[in-house]
mmCIF file of C-alpha atoms and ligand atoms in Angstrom:
data_model
loop_
_atom_site.group_PDB
_atom_site.id
_atom_site.type_symbol
_atom_site.label_atom_id
_atom_site.label_comp_id
_atom_site.label_asym_id
_atom_site.label_seq_id
_atom_site.Cartn_x
_atom_site.Cartn_y
_atom_site.Cartn_z
ATOM 1 C CA UNK C 893 -48.849 48.685 35.813
ATOM 2 C CA UNK C 894 -48.831 49.622 32.176
ATOM 3 C CA UNK C 895 -52.019 51.150 30.720
ATOM 4 C CA UNK C 896 -53.271 48.539 28.225
ATOM 5 C CA UNK C 897 -55.023 51.061 25.923
ATOM 6 C CA UNK C 898 -53.018 51.392 22.709
ATOM 7 C CA UNK C 899 -51.018 54.591 22.443
ATOM 8 C CA UNK C 900 -50.421 56.288 19.105
ATOM 9 C CA UNK C 901 -47.099 54.522 18.461
ATOM 10 C CA UNK C 902 -46.638 50.771 18.197
ATOM 11 C CA UNK C 903 -42.885 51.156 17.748
ATOM 12 C CA UNK C 904 -40.613 54.088 18.586
ATOM 13 C CA UNK C 905 -36.989 53.515 17.658
ATOM 14 C CA UNK C 906 -34.487 56.140 18.692
ATOM 15 C CA UNK C 907 -30.983 55.761 17.324
ATOM 16 C CA UNK C 908 -31.177 51.958 17.618
ATOM 17 C CA UNK C 909 -27.982 50.175 16.611
ATOM 18 C CA UNK C 910 -26.560 46.663 16.867
ATOM 19 C CA UNK C 911 -22.911 45.815 16.427
ATOM 20 C CA UNK C 912 -21.358 42.371 16.122
ATOM 21 C CA UNK C 913 -17.670 42.713 16.974
ATOM 22 C CA UNK C 914 -16.520 45.440 14.601
ATOM 23 C CA UNK C 915 -19.417 45.244 12.177
ATOM 24 C CA UNK C 916 -22.647 47.181 12.520
ATOM 25 C CA UNK C 917 -25.690 45.081 11.517
ATOM 26 C CA UNK C 918 -27.943 48.086 12.198
ATOM 27 C CA UNK C 919 -27.088 51.738 12.739
ATOM 28 C CA UNK C 920 -28.823 54.971 13.749
ATOM 29 C CA UNK C 921 -32.258 53.527 13.209
ATOM 30 C CA UNK C 922 -34.912 56.092 14.230
ATOM 31 C CA UNK C 923 -38.562 55.960 13.312
ATOM 32 C CA UNK C 924 -42.078 55.743 14.725
ATOM 33 C CA UNK C 925 -44.669 53.265 13.514
ATOM 34 C CA UNK C 926 -48.277 54.288 14.248
ATOM 35 C CA UNK C 927 -50.512 51.763 15.985
ATOM 36 C CA UNK C 928 -52.762 49.656 13.747
ATOM 37 C CA UNK C 929 -50.596 49.723 10.627
ATOM 38 C CA UNK C 930 -49.511 46.707 8.563
ATOM 39 C CA UNK C 931 -45.921 47.632 7.884
ATOM 40 C CA UNK C 932 -43.386 46.009 5.606
ATOM 41 C CA UNK C 933 -39.665 46.048 6.264
ATOM 42 C CA UNK C 934 -38.027 45.702 2.899
ATOM 43 C CA UNK C 935 -34.410 45.528 1.802
ATOM 44 C CA UNK C 936 -31.745 43.276 0.283
ATOM 45 C CA UNK C 937 -30.171 40.389 2.199
ATOM 46 C CA UNK C 938 -28.000 41.624 5.030
ATOM 47 C CA UNK C 939 -29.837 44.987 5.254
ATOM 48 C CA UNK C 940 -30.529 44.560 8.979
ATOM 49 C CA UNK C 941 -34.194 43.525 8.884
ATOM 50 C CA UNK C 942 -33.911 40.377 11.011
ATOM 51 C CA UNK C 943 -31.649 42.254 13.395
ATOM 52 C CA UNK C 944 -34.294 44.919 13.972
ATOM 53 C CA UNK C 945 -37.032 42.302 14.430
ATOM 54 C CA UNK C 946 -34.779 40.374 16.852
ATOM 55 C CA UNK C 947 -34.273 43.544 18.910
ATOM 56 C CA UNK C 948 -38.014 44.218 19.009
ATOM 57 C CA UNK C 949 -38.625 40.578 20.019
ATOM 58 C CA UNK C 950 -36.038 40.934 22.836
ATOM 59 C CA UNK C 951 -33.882 38.179 21.393
ATOM 60 C CA UNK C 952 -31.059 40.663 20.922
ATOM 61 C CA UNK C 953 -29.804 43.569 22.987
ATOM 62 C CA UNK C 954 -29.173 46.875 21.222
ATOM 63 C CA UNK C 955 -25.639 48.294 21.242
ATOM 64 C CA UNK C 956 -27.017 51.844 21.042
ATOM 65 C CA UNK C 957 -30.328 53.630 21.363
ATOM 66 C CA UNK C 958 -33.729 52.887 22.835
ATOM 67 C CA UNK C 959 -36.729 51.007 21.567
ATOM 68 C CA UNK C 960 -40.274 51.398 22.869
ATOM 69 C CA UNK C 961 -43.184 49.165 21.982
ATOM 70 C CA UNK C 962 -46.688 50.478 22.685
ATOM 71 C CA UNK C 963 -45.101 53.332 24.637
ATOM 72 C CA UNK C 964 -43.182 50.961 26.943
ATOM 73 C CA UNK C 965 -39.427 50.274 26.847
ATOM 74 C CA UNK C 966 -38.738 46.932 25.145
ATOM 75 C CA UNK C 967 -36.949 45.852 28.343
ATOM 76 C CA UNK C 968 -40.194 46.109 30.360
ATOM 77 C CA UNK C 969 -41.519 42.582 31.163
ATOM 78 C CA UNK C 970 -45.122 43.587 30.226
ATOM 79 C CA UNK C 971 -43.964 43.814 26.594
ATOM 80 C CA UNK C 972 -43.690 40.016 26.438
ATOM 81 C CA UNK C 973 -47.417 39.464 26.717
ATOM 82 C CA UNK C 974 -48.304 42.007 24.027
ATOM 83 C CA UNK C 975 -45.810 41.086 21.315
ATOM 84 C CA UNK C 976 -45.667 37.922 19.218
ATOM 85 C CA UNK C 977 -42.708 37.097 17.025
ATOM 86 C CA UNK C 978 -42.568 34.605 14.191
ATOM 87 C CA UNK C 979 -38.952 33.820 13.349
ATOM 88 C CA UNK C 980 -37.776 33.060 9.827
ATOM 89 C CA UNK C 981 -36.946 29.423 10.622
ATOM 90 C CA UNK C 982 -40.234 28.945 12.593
ATOM 91 C CA UNK C 983 -38.745 27.019 15.512
ATOM 92 C CA UNK C 984 -41.224 24.535 17.014
ATOM 93 C CA UNK C 985 -40.779 21.365 19.076
ATOM 94 C CA UNK C 986 -40.737 18.509 16.515
ATOM 95 C CA UNK C 987 -41.740 15.855 19.071
ATOM 96 C CA UNK C 988 -44.834 17.755 20.179
ATOM 97 C CA UNK C 989 -48.150 17.163 18.465
ATOM 98 C CA UNK C 990 -49.977 20.129 17.011
ATOM 99 C CA UNK C 991 -52.428 19.954 19.954
ATOM 100 C CA UNK C 992 -49.497 19.984 22.456
ATOM 101 C CA UNK C 993 -48.046 23.002 20.663
ATOM 102 C CA UNK C 994 -51.307 24.934 20.912
ATOM 103 C CA UNK C 995 -51.706 23.873 24.571
ATOM 104 C CA UNK C 996 -48.298 25.329 25.295
ATOM 105 C CA UNK C 997 -49.440 28.574 23.626
ATOM 106 C CA UNK C 998 -52.550 28.574 25.803
ATOM 107 C CA UNK C 999 -50.592 27.973 29.005
ATOM 108 C CA UNK C 1000 -48.006 30.643 28.284
ATOM 109 C CA UNK C 1001 -50.347 33.385 27.108
ATOM 110 C CA UNK C 1002 -53.086 35.005 29.201
ATOM 111 C CA UNK C 1003 -54.828 36.430 26.113
ATOM 112 C CA UNK C 1004 -54.784 33.138 24.167
ATOM 113 C CA UNK C 1005 -57.558 32.539 21.611
ATOM 114 C CA UNK C 1006 -57.816 28.760 21.230
ATOM 115 C CA UNK C 1007 -60.678 28.883 18.713
ATOM 116 C CA UNK C 1008 -58.678 31.113 16.394
ATOM 117 C CA UNK C 1009 -55.533 29.013 16.663
ATOM 118 C CA UNK C 1010 -57.464 25.777 15.993
ATOM 119 C CA UNK C 1011 -59.334 27.312 13.068
ATOM 120 C CA UNK C 1012 -56.047 28.263 11.466
ATOM 121 C CA UNK C 1013 -54.609 24.787 11.843
ATOM 122 C CA UNK C 1014 -57.770 23.010 10.634
ATOM 123 C CA UNK C 1015 -58.144 25.211 7.561
ATOM 124 C CA UNK C 1016 -54.807 23.765 6.453
ATOM 125 C CA UNK C 1017 -56.134 20.221 6.966
ATOM 126 C CA UNK C 1018 -53.537 19.577 9.634
ATOM 127 C CA UNK C 1019 -54.702 16.988 12.215
ATOM 128 C CA UNK C 1020 -54.255 18.178 15.810
ATOM 129 C CA UNK C 1021 -52.790 14.748 16.593
ATOM 130 C CA UNK C 1022 -49.963 15.080 13.997
ATOM 131 C CA UNK C 1023 -46.374 15.392 15.286
ATOM 132 C CA UNK C 1024 -44.867 18.762 14.352
ATOM 133 C CA UNK C 1025 -41.763 16.977 13.088
ATOM 134 C CA UNK C 1026 -43.802 15.103 10.482
ATOM 135 C CA UNK C 1027 -45.314 18.247 8.900
ATOM 136 C CA UNK C 1028 -44.241 19.848 5.634
ATOM 137 C CA UNK C 1029 -42.493 23.235 5.706
ATOM 138 C CA UNK C 1030 -45.696 25.033 4.736
ATOM 139 C CA UNK C 1031 -47.718 23.158 7.365
ATOM 140 C CA UNK C 1032 -45.178 24.049 10.061
ATOM 141 C CA UNK C 1033 -45.444 27.676 8.990
ATOM 142 C CA UNK C 1034 -49.195 27.458 9.440
ATOM 143 C CA UNK C 1035 -48.813 26.043 12.987
ATOM 144 C CA UNK C 1036 -46.300 28.790 13.776
ATOM 145 C CA UNK C 1037 -48.807 31.353 12.492
ATOM 146 C CA UNK C 1038 -51.493 29.810 14.705
ATOM 147 C CA UNK C 1039 -49.169 30.180 17.719
ATOM 148 C CA UNK C 1040 -48.426 33.811 16.896
ATOM 149 C CA UNK C 1041 -52.042 34.774 16.079
ATOM 150 C CA UNK C 1042 -53.484 32.786 18.983
ATOM 151 C CA UNK C 1043 -51.608 35.015 21.346
ATOM 152 C CA UNK C 1044 -53.754 37.944 20.137
ATOM 153 C CA UNK C 1045 -50.815 40.298 20.344
ATOM 154 C CA UNK C 1046 -50.989 44.058 20.060
ATOM 155 C CA UNK C 1047 -47.866 43.858 17.888
ATOM 156 C CA UNK C 1048 -47.086 40.978 15.542
ATOM 157 C CA UNK C 1049 -43.488 40.737 14.290
ATOM 158 C CA UNK C 1050 -43.043 38.420 11.297
ATOM 159 C CA UNK C 1051 -39.679 37.632 9.711
ATOM 160 C CA UNK C 1052 -40.215 36.550 6.074
ATOM 161 C CA UNK C 1053 -43.483 34.890 7.050
ATOM 162 C CA UNK C 1054 -44.771 33.706 3.663
ATOM 163 C CA UNK C 1055 -41.606 32.547 1.921
ATOM 164 C CA UNK C 1056 -42.225 28.789 2.207
ATOM 165 C CA UNK C 1057 -45.975 28.811 1.575
ATOM 166 C CA UNK C 1058 -47.660 27.776 -1.666
ATOM 167 C CA UNK C 1059 -49.638 30.540 -3.420
ATOM 168 C CA UNK C 1060 -52.989 29.337 -2.050
ATOM 169 C CA UNK C 1061 -51.831 29.189 1.551
ATOM 170 C CA UNK C 1062 -50.089 32.535 1.116
ATOM 171 C CA UNK C 1063 -53.266 34.083 -0.168
ATOM 172 C CA UNK C 1064 -55.299 32.635 2.686
ATOM 173 C CA UNK C 1065 -52.892 33.583 5.458
ATOM 174 C CA UNK C 1066 -52.259 37.078 4.126
ATOM 175 C CA UNK C 1067 -56.040 37.652 3.931
ATOM 176 C CA UNK C 1068 -56.365 36.401 7.508
ATOM 177 C CA UNK C 1069 -53.519 38.607 8.653
ATOM 178 C CA UNK C 1070 -55.131 41.703 7.195
ATOM 179 C CA UNK C 1071 -58.567 40.800 8.569
ATOM 180 C CA UNK C 1072 -57.154 40.177 12.067
ATOM 181 C CA UNK C 1073 -55.197 43.418 11.965
ATOM 182 C CA UNK C 1074 -58.278 45.386 10.892
ATOM 183 C CA UNK C 1075 -60.647 43.712 13.376
ATOM 184 C CA UNK C 1076 -58.421 43.861 16.443
ATOM 185 C CA UNK C 1077 -56.297 46.896 15.664
ATOM 186 C CA UNK C 1078 -53.193 44.681 15.680
ATOM 187 C CA UNK C 1079 -50.048 46.330 14.402
ATOM 188 C CA UNK C 1080 -48.048 44.092 12.089
ATOM 189 C CA UNK C 1081 -44.396 44.516 11.151
ATOM 190 C CA UNK C 1082 -43.202 41.962 8.610
ATOM 191 C CA UNK C 1083 -40.010 41.660 6.645
ATOM 192 C CA UNK C 1084 -40.463 40.488 3.118
ATOM 193 C CA UNK C 1085 -38.700 39.926 -0.188
ATOM 194 C CA UNK C 1086 -41.963 39.477 -2.038
ATOM 195 C CA UNK C 1087 -42.711 42.899 -3.410
ATOM 196 C CA UNK C 1088 -46.177 42.038 -4.726
ATOM 197 C CA UNK C 1089 -47.075 40.753 -1.249
ATOM 198 C CA UNK C 1090 -45.846 44.018 0.218
ATOM 199 C CA UNK C 1091 -47.890 46.001 -2.283
ATOM 200 C CA UNK C 1092 -51.056 44.023 -1.576
ATOM 201 C CA UNK C 1093 -50.853 43.813 2.189
ATOM 202 C CA UNK C 1094 -48.961 46.704 3.658
ATOM 203 C CA UNK C 1095 -49.909 50.316 4.214
ATOM 204 C CA UNK C 1096 -46.604 51.397 5.753
ATOM 205 C CA UNK C 1097 -43.036 50.936 4.559
ATOM 206 C CA UNK C 1098 -39.637 50.759 6.153
ATOM 207 C CA UNK C 1099 -36.921 50.375 3.537
ATOM 208 C CA UNK C 1100 -33.472 49.284 4.751
ATOM 209 C CA UNK C 1101 -30.089 49.000 3.096
ATOM 210 C CA UNK C 1102 -26.637 48.329 4.554
ATOM 211 C CA UNK C 1103 -27.911 48.403 8.135
ATOM 212 C CA UNK C 1104 -29.621 51.768 7.782
ATOM 213 C CA UNK C 1105 -33.176 52.946 7.393
ATOM 214 C CA UNK C 1106 -33.492 54.612 3.958
ATOM 215 C CA UNK C 1107 -37.173 55.327 3.678
ATOM 216 C CA UNK C 1108 -40.101 55.229 6.091
ATOM 217 C CA UNK C 1109 -43.697 56.304 6.013
ATOM 218 C CA UNK C 1110 -47.247 55.471 4.964
ATOM 219 C CA UNK C 1111 -47.442 54.130 1.388
ATOM 220 C CA UNK C 1112 -50.173 56.664 0.607
ATOM 221 C CA UNK C 1113 -47.597 59.399 1.224
ATOM 222 C CA UNK C 1114 -44.472 57.694 -0.075
ATOM 223 C CA UNK C 1115 -45.853 56.770 -3.497
ATOM 224 C CA UNK C 1116 -46.974 60.304 -4.498
ATOM 225 C CA UNK C 1117 -43.608 61.630 -3.291
ATOM 226 C CA UNK C 1118 -42.049 59.917 -6.334
ATOM 227 C CA UNK C 1119 -42.257 60.351 -10.083
ATOM 228 C CA UNK C 1120 -41.053 58.102 -12.853
ATOM 229 C CA UNK C 1121 -39.684 60.182 -15.695
ATOM 230 C CA UNK C 1122 -38.757 58.744 -19.101
ATOM 231 C CA UNK C 1123 -37.450 60.517 -22.160
ATOM 232 C CA UNK C 1124 -34.594 60.911 -24.596
ATOM 233 C CA UNK C 1125 -31.141 61.118 -23.069
ATOM 234 C CA UNK C 1126 -29.619 63.748 -25.351
ATOM 235 C CA UNK C 1127 -26.010 63.314 -24.196
ATOM 236 C CA UNK C 1128 -26.369 59.860 -22.694
ATOM 237 C CA UNK C 1129 -27.546 61.258 -19.349
ATOM 238 C CA UNK C 1130 -30.670 62.258 -17.459
ATOM 239 C CA UNK C 1131 -31.307 65.948 -18.387
ATOM 240 C CA UNK C 1132 -29.520 68.266 -15.960
ATOM 241 C CA UNK C 1133 -32.666 70.314 -15.689
ATOM 242 C CA UNK C 1134 -34.265 67.399 -13.876
ATOM 243 C CA UNK C 1135 -31.389 66.370 -11.649
ATOM 244 C CA UNK C 1136 -30.624 69.977 -10.620
ATOM 245 C CA UNK C 1137 -34.172 70.715 -9.495
ATOM 246 C CA UNK C 1138 -35.310 67.403 -8.077
ATOM 247 C CA UNK C 1139 -33.920 64.601 -5.897
ATOM 248 C CA UNK C 1140 -32.714 61.716 -8.031
ATOM 249 C CA UNK C 1141 -33.186 58.264 -6.493
ATOM 250 C CA UNK C 1142 -32.148 56.035 -9.386
ATOM 251 C CA UNK C 1143 -31.585 56.460 -13.113
ATOM 252 C CA UNK C 1144 -30.986 54.137 -16.019
ATOM 253 C CA UNK C 1145 -29.941 55.032 -19.534
ATOM 254 C CA UNK C 1146 -30.510 52.529 -22.348
ATOM 255 C CA UNK C 1147 -29.209 53.805 -25.658
ATOM 256 C CA UNK C 1148 -30.955 57.165 -26.215
ATOM 257 C CA UNK C 1149 -33.646 56.544 -23.635
ATOM 258 C CA UNK C 1150 -33.478 57.425 -19.932
ATOM 259 C CA UNK C 1151 -35.685 56.352 -17.087
ATOM 260 C CA UNK C 1152 -35.324 58.156 -13.757
ATOM 261 C CA UNK C 1153 -37.078 57.781 -10.429
ATOM 262 C CA UNK C 1154 -37.195 61.205 -8.821
ATOM 263 C CA UNK C 1155 -38.582 62.863 -5.734
ATOM 264 C CA UNK C 1156 -39.934 66.109 -7.176
ATOM 265 C CA UNK C 1157 -39.201 69.145 -5.072
ATOM 266 C CA UNK C 1158 -41.632 71.297 -7.092
ATOM 267 C CA UNK C 1159 -43.850 71.084 -10.164
ATOM 268 C CA UNK C 1160 -42.643 68.537 -12.674
ATOM 269 C CA UNK C 1161 -44.320 69.342 -15.954
ATOM 270 C CA UNK C 1162 -44.619 66.749 -18.684
ATOM 271 C CA UNK C 1163 -43.017 67.965 -21.878
ATOM 272 C CA UNK C 1164 -43.595 65.386 -24.599
ATOM 273 C CA UNK C 1165 -40.342 63.890 -25.848
ATOM 274 C CA UNK C 1166 -39.212 65.185 -29.224
ATOM 275 C CA UNK C 1167 -36.866 63.645 -31.761
ATOM 276 C CA UNK C 1168 -34.375 66.431 -31.029
ATOM 277 C CA UNK C 1169 -33.762 64.829 -27.674
ATOM 278 C CA UNK C 1170 -35.608 67.165 -25.381
ATOM 279 C CA UNK C 1171 -38.646 66.622 -23.180
ATOM 280 C CA UNK C 1172 -39.905 63.772 -21.063
ATOM 281 C CA UNK C 1173 -42.968 61.948 -19.844
ATOM 282 C CA UNK C 1174 -43.927 61.729 -16.183
ATOM 283 C CA UNK C 1175 -45.973 58.958 -14.557
ATOM 284 C CA UNK C 1176 -46.618 57.921 -10.954
ATOM 285 C CA UNK C 1177 -44.519 54.817 -10.284
ATOM 286 C CA UNK C 1178 -45.923 51.655 -8.743
ATOM 287 C CA UNK C 1179 -44.819 50.803 -5.235
ATOM 288 C CA UNK C 1180 -42.775 47.944 -6.685
ATOM 289 C CA UNK C 1181 -40.917 50.334 -9.007
ATOM 290 C CA UNK C 1182 -40.115 52.593 -6.044
ATOM 291 C CA UNK C 1183 -38.883 49.711 -3.906
ATOM 292 C CA UNK C 1184 -36.717 48.320 -6.696
ATOM 293 C CA UNK C 1185 -35.195 51.741 -7.349
ATOM 294 C CA UNK C 1186 -34.451 52.232 -3.628
ATOM 295 C CA UNK C 1187 -32.752 48.838 -3.464
ATOM 296 C CA UNK C 1188 -30.746 49.447 -6.634
ATOM 297 C CA UNK C 1189 -29.563 52.773 -5.227
ATOM 298 C CA UNK C 1190 -28.831 52.252 -1.521
ATOM 299 C CA UNK C 1191 -26.976 55.573 -1.356
ATOM 300 C CA UNK C 1192 -29.957 57.628 -2.536
ATOM 301 C CA UNK C 1193 -31.053 60.339 -0.097
ATOM 302 C CA UNK C 1194 -33.022 59.105 2.910
ATOM 303 C CA UNK C 1195 -36.736 59.880 3.040
ATOM 304 C CA UNK C 1196 -38.491 59.630 6.412
ATOM 305 C CA UNK C 1197 -41.927 61.269 6.186
ATOM 306 C CA UNK C 1198 -42.908 63.664 8.979
ATOM 307 C CA UNK C 1199 -45.127 61.306 10.888
ATOM 308 C CA UNK C 1200 -42.518 58.534 10.934
ATOM 309 C CA UNK C 1201 -39.783 60.861 12.191
ATOM 310 C CA UNK C 1202 -39.033 60.033 15.786
ATOM 311 C CA UNK C 1203 -40.203 62.843 18.074
ATOM 312 C CA UNK C 1204 -37.277 62.475 20.479
ATOM 313 C CA UNK C 1205 -34.965 62.943 17.540
ATOM 314 C CA UNK C 1206 -36.871 66.050 16.479
ATOM 315 C CA UNK C 1207 -36.786 67.421 20.008
ATOM 316 C CA UNK C 1208 -33.044 66.841 20.195
ATOM 317 C CA UNK C 1209 -32.427 68.571 16.853
HETATM 318 P P1 LIG P 1371 -31.474 40.838 6.773
HETATM 319 O O1 LIG P 1371 -32.478 40.263 7.707
HETATM 320 O O2 LIG P 1371 -31.906 42.183 6.196
HETATM 321 O O3 LIG P 1371 -31.080 39.878 5.679
HETATM 322 P P2 LIG P 1371 -29.689 40.671 9.046
HETATM 323 O O4 LIG P 1371 -30.297 41.522 10.068
HETATM 324 O O5 LIG P 1371 -29.868 39.183 9.158
HETATM 325 O O6 LIG P 1371 -30.159 41.173 7.600
HETATM 326 O O7 LIG P 1371 -28.105 40.914 8.982
HETATM 327 C C1 LIG P 1371 -27.547 42.224 8.950
HETATM 328 C C2 LIG P 1371 -26.026 42.096 8.980
HETATM 329 O O8 LIG P 1371 -25.612 41.622 10.255
HETATM 330 C C3 LIG P 1371 -25.487 41.117 7.965
HETATM 331 O O9 LIG P 1371 -24.277 41.624 7.444
HETATM 332 C C4 LIG P 1371 -25.237 39.857 8.775
HETATM 333 O O10 LIG P 1371 -24.157 39.125 8.211
HETATM 334 C C5 LIG P 1371 -24.850 40.439 10.118
HETATM 335 N N1 LIG P 1371 -25.193 39.521 11.238
HETATM 336 C C6 LIG P 1371 -26.443 39.111 11.516
HETATM 337 N N2 LIG P 1371 -26.422 38.281 12.609
HETATM 338 C C7 LIG P 1371 -25.117 38.197 12.996
HETATM 339 C C8 LIG P 1371 -24.435 37.492 14.052
HETATM 340 N N3 LIG P 1371 -25.073 36.743 14.952
HETATM 341 N N4 LIG P 1371 -23.084 37.662 14.131
HETATM 342 C C9 LIG P 1371 -22.408 38.429 13.253
HETATM 343 N N5 LIG P 1371 -23.008 39.107 12.229
HETATM 344 C C10 LIG P 1371 -24.335 39.004 12.105
#
C-alpha cells in the first residue's frame, strides 16, 4: 500500500512527451512541483497545457517519459483517489440534479466532504433540486468545483477553471481555492490565460510554449531573476553591452527608446539615460510583464530553477 503522508513532490515529470500522429503536443517535459504549492501553467493556445493536465489526470497516455504524482507512478490505481481533475468543458450529467451529482461524488470518493461540496453549491444560490442541464455556464462551473473540492484531493488539477465565471464568482472561488490549499496542504495545478489571476493566486509557475516547458519555479525566485531595462536605443537596438553580458528574453524598440526584459548574469547597474543615447534605467518587472515577455519570445532561453529541476534528470546528466 502507498504511504499516504505527502512526500516532498506533488508532481515529478521526467521527459514526458505526447505525440499525436506526427505532431508532438508536448515534448521533453521535466520538472518537479513541490507539495502544497498553488501552481499556474501558463502559455499561448496550443502550448500543451491541457495535454499535460490530461496526462496527469490519466485521460491520456504519454508517448515518452514517466510521471509521478505524490511519489507514485501515475499508472498506480491509488493515484485516482488522491487526484481531482476539473476539465475545461466541465463535463457533468445534464439530466442529474445537483443533489444527484454530489451523491455520485460521495459514492465514488472515500474521502468525500459533503458539507464542503454543499456549501460551495449553496453559496452560489443553486438549489440542490435543480437539473444540471438547466444551470448557467457559471453555475455548472460551480457544481464542477464542488465535485472536485468535495473529493478533498491531495492534488487538484484545473484546466482554465475560472474562464466562464463572473468577476464576483471568480473572486469567491479563487479565495476558496487558496484557503483550501493552505488549510489542507492541497497542491493545485491550474492552467490559465488570466494573468492577473495567476499573479494573485499562484506561488509557482510553469510557462509553456510550442509543447515545451520554458520556465519553471517559485514566483519568489523567478521574479527577481528578471530585470526590465529601458533606455535610449542609440543605433535602434538594445545596447550590446547589455545583451553581451546578460540573457535577453525579449526586447522592443520604439523610435529611440528600447525596453528589454533580461535575466541578469551579474550586477546590472542603473546608469541614468542621457540625451547622447547612453545609459538605462533598471526596474524589477511585474509577474505579468515577465509572462508576457516569455510568451512573446517562445525561443528565449529556458529557465528551470534548481528546485524545479527533476532530480532523475540531474542524476542522469
Ligand atoms: P493548450 O492547452 O496549451 O491550448 P493543448 O494541450 O490543448 O494546448 O494542445 C497542444 C497541441 O496538441 C496543439 O497543437 C493541439 O492542436 C494538439 N492536440 C491536442 N489534442 C489533440 C488531439 N486529440 N489530436 C491531435 N492533436 C491534438
